[in-house]
Short mmCIF file of C-alpha atoms in Angstrom, two decimals:
data_model
loop_
_atom_site.label_atom_id
_atom_site.label_comp_id
_atom_site.label_asym_id
_atom_site.label_seq_id
_atom_site.Cartn_x
_atom_site.Cartn_y
_atom_site.Cartn_z
CA UNK A 206 3.49 -78.27 27.86
CA UNK A 207 5.25 -80.76 25.16
CA UNK A 208 3.21 -83.47 26.36
CA UNK A 209 0.05 -81.65 25.93
CA UNK A 210 0.92 -80.47 22.30
CA UNK A 211 1.94 -83.92 21.42
CA UNK A 212 -1.66 -85.40 22.79
CA UNK A 213 -3.65 -83.03 21.11
CA UNK A 214 -1.86 -83.35 17.85
CA UNK A 215 -2.29 -87.02 18.07
CA UNK A 216 -5.95 -86.76 18.73
CA UNK A 217 -6.41 -84.57 15.76
CA UNK A 218 -4.38 -86.99 13.64
CA UNK A 219 -6.76 -89.79 14.87
CA UNK A 220 -9.85 -87.51 14.15
CA UNK A 221 -8.88 -86.74 10.73
CA UNK A 222 -8.63 -90.59 10.27
CA UNK A 223 -11.87 -91.51 11.36
CA UNK A 224 -13.99 -88.79 10.01
CA UNK A 225 -14.22 -90.29 6.51
CA UNK A 226 -15.77 -93.59 8.15
CA UNK A 227 -18.41 -91.83 10.33
CA UNK A 228 -21.66 -91.14 8.89
CA UNK A 229 -22.33 -87.69 7.97
CA UNK A 230 -24.81 -85.92 10.13
CA UNK A 231 -26.84 -83.00 8.43
CA UNK A 232 -27.28 -79.79 10.23
CA UNK A 233 -30.99 -79.27 11.30
CA UNK A 234 -32.16 -75.67 12.07
CA UNK A 235 -35.32 -75.81 13.98
CA UNK A 236 -37.41 -72.99 13.03
CA UNK A 237 -39.56 -71.80 15.80
CA UNK A 238 -41.81 -68.79 14.58
CA UNK A 239 -42.85 -68.13 18.35
CA UNK A 240 -39.35 -67.94 19.65
CA UNK A 241 -38.31 -65.88 16.55
CA UNK A 242 -41.07 -63.53 17.00
CA UNK A 243 -40.26 -63.03 20.23
CA UNK A 244 -36.27 -62.39 19.47
CA UNK A 245 -37.78 -59.48 17.07
CA UNK A 246 -39.57 -58.16 19.53
CA UNK A 247 -37.29 -57.75 21.96
CA UNK A 248 -34.71 -56.35 19.88
CA UNK A 249 -37.30 -53.93 18.51
CA UNK A 250 -37.87 -52.78 22.02
CA UNK A 251 -34.28 -52.18 22.99
CA UNK A 252 -33.77 -50.04 19.58
CA UNK A 253 -36.71 -48.22 20.81
CA UNK A 254 -34.88 -47.57 24.15
CA UNK A 255 -31.69 -46.77 22.45
CA UNK A 256 -33.56 -44.02 20.51
CA UNK A 257 -35.17 -42.64 23.39
CA UNK A 258 -32.02 -42.43 25.74
CA UNK A 259 -29.84 -40.74 22.35
CA UNK A 260 -32.67 -38.25 21.76
CA UNK A 261 -32.33 -36.87 25.11
#
């Protein structure tokens, strides 16, 4: 257990020193209107089913 903890600590320390040297990546969010509208429709149908089940 101590060896694992030491290895993880060493890895984190090394990464902390290397992070300023690495080029920063910008996070890109791909916006796809088809998948977004599909998810909205799925959520809408679930909500309708839940309302139908609760009202019975």
